[in-house]
Tab-separated table of C-alpha atoms in Angstrom:
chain	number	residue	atom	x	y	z
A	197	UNK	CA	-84.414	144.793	-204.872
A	198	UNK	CA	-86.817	145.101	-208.011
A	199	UNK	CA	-87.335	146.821	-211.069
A	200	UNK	CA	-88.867	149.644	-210.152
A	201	UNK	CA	-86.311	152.524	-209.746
A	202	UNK	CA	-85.122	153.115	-206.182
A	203	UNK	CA	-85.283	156.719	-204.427
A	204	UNK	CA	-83.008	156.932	-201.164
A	205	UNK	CA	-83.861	159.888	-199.160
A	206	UNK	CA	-81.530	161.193	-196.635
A	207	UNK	CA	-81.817	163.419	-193.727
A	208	UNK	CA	-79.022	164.184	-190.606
A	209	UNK	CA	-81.196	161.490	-187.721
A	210	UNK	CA	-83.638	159.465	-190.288
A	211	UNK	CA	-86.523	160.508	-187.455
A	212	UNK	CA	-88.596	163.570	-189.411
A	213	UNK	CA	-87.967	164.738	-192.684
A	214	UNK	CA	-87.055	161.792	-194.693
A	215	UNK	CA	-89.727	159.705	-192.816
A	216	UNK	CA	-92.001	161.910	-193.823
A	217	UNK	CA	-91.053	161.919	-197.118
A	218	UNK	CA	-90.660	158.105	-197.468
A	219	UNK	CA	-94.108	157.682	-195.894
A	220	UNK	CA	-95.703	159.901	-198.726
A	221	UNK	CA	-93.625	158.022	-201.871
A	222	UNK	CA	-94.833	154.737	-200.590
A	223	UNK	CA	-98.126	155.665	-200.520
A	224	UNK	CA	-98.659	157.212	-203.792
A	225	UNK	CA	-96.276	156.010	-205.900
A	226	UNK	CA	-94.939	152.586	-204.348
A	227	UNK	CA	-96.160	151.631	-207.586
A	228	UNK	CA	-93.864	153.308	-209.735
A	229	UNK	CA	-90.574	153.452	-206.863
A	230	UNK	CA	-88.755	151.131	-204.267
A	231	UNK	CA	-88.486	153.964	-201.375
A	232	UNK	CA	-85.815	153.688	-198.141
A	233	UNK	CA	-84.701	156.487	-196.272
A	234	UNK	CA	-81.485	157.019	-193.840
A	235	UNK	CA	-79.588	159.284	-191.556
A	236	UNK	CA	-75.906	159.858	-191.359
A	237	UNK	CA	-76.862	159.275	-187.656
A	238	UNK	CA	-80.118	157.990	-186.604
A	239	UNK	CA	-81.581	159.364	-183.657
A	240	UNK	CA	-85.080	157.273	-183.770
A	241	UNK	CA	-88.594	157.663	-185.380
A	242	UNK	CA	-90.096	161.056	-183.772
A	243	UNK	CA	-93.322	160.903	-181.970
A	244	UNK	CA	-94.355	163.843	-183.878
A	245	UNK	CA	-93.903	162.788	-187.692
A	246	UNK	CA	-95.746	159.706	-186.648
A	247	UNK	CA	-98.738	161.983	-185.134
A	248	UNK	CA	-98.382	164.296	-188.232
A	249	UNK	CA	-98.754	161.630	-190.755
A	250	UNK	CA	-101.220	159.672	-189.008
A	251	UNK	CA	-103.229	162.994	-189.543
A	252	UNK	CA	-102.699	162.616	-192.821
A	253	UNK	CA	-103.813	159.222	-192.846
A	254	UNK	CA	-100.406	157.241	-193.590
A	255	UNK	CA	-98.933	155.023	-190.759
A	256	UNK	CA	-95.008	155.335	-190.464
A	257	UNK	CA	-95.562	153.759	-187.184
A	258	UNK	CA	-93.479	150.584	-188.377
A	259	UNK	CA	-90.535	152.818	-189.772
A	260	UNK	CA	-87.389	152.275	-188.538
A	261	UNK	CA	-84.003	155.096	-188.281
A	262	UNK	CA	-81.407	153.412	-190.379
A	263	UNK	CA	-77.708	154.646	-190.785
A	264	UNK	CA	-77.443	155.442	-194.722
A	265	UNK	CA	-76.215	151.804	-195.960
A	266	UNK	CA	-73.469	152.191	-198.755
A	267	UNK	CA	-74.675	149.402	-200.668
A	268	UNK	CA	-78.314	150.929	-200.858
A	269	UNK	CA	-76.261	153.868	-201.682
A	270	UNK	CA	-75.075	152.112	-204.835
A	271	UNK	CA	-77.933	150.816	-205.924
A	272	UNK	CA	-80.047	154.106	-205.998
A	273	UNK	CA	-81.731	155.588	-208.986
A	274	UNK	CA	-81.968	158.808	-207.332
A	275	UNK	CA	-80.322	159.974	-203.781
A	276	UNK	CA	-82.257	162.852	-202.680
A	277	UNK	CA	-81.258	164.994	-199.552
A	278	UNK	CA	-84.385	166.784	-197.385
A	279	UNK	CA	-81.881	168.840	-194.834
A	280	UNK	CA	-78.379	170.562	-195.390
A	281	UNK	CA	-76.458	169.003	-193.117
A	282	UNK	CA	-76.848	165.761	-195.219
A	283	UNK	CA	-76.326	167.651	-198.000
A	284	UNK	CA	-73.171	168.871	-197.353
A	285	UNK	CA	-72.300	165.359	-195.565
A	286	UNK	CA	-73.687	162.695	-197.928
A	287	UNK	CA	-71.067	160.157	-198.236
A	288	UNK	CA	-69.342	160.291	-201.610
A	289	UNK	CA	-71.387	158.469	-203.835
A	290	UNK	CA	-69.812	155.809	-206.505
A	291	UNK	CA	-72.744	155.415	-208.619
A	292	UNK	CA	-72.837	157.382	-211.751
A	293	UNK	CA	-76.930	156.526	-212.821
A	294	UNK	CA	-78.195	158.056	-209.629
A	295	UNK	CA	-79.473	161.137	-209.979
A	296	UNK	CA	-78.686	163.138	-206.683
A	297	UNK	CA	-81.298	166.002	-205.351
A	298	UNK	CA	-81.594	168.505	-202.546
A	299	UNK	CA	-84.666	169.260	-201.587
A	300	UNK	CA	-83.966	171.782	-198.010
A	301	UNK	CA	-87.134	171.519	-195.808
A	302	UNK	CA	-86.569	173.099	-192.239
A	303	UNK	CA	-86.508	170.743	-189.728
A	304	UNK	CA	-89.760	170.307	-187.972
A	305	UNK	CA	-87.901	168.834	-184.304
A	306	UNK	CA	-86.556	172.366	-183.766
A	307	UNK	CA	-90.054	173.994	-183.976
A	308	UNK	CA	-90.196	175.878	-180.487
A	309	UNK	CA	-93.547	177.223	-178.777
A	310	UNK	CA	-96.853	176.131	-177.386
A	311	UNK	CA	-97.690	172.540	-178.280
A	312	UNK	CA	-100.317	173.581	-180.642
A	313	UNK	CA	-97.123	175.630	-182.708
A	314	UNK	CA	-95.029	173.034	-182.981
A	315	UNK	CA	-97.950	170.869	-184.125
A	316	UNK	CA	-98.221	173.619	-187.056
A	317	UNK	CA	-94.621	173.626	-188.020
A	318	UNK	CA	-95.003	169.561	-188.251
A	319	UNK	CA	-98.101	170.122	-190.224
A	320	UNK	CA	-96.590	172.475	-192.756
A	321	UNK	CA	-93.374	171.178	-193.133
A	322	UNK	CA	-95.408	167.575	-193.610
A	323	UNK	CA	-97.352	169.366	-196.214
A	324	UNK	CA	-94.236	170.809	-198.187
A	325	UNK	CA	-92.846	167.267	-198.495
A	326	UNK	CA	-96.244	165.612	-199.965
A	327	UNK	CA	-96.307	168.825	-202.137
A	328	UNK	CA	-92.767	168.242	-203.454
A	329	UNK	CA	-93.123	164.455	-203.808
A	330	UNK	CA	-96.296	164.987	-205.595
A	331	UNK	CA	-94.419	166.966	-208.389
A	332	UNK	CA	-91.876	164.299	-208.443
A	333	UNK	CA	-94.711	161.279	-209.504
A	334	UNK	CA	-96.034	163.814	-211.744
A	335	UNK	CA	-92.745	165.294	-213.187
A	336	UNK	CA	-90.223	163.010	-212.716
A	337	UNK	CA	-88.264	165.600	-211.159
């Protein structure tokens, strides 16, 4: 690890949501922030986030679906949950500097409907999530 403050981001499979998200804080603030995401479970990268952010021009090809590691966990500056189910089912956390967040985004690998819907719902919920993490290198919060 570094200096630069670490941001875990944790989702219920590690395959959409916080991929997403870790995609977008590495490549506008990997600068400022170490960035790893996890899953309570992980259920492997999804085809689609990889399409969606390729659209988008960032490559999470390389990503990997990690089980949330405890000692990562302990280390964070800021522990920041993307779906309720991780939420609710974050492992207790022993690490009193972290700052813990919820930010809910629907999950994008239940969208349902022609393959040009469920290319929307990746889309939208992909541009939610650089929306939000674009607050965060500008706000801090």
């Amino acid at each position: 690890m570094n200096n630069k403050p670490l941001v875990y981001f944790l989702c219920t499979g590690n395959s959409c949501r916080s991929q997403i998200a870790d995609g977008f804080l590495k490549a506008l603030g990997s600068d400022k922030y170490e960035v790893r995401s996890a899953g309570l479970e992980a259920h492997g990268l999804n085809p689609r986030a990889v399409q969606t952010m390729k659209e988008a021009g960032i490559d999470i090809s390389s990503h990997t679906s990690d089980v949330i590691d405890q000692e990562i966990l302990k280390q964070a500056d800021y522990i920041i949950t993307l779906c309720g189910h991780a939420n609710d089912n974050c492992p207790v956390v022993r690490n009193d500097k972290a700052e813990r967040w919820h930010w809910g985004f629907d999950d994008p690998a239940k969208a349902t409907g022609t393959e040009e819907e469920i290319t929307a719902t990746f889309a939208e919920v992909r541009d939610s999530i650089k929306a939000r993490i674009e607050r965060f290198l500008k706000d801090g919060k």
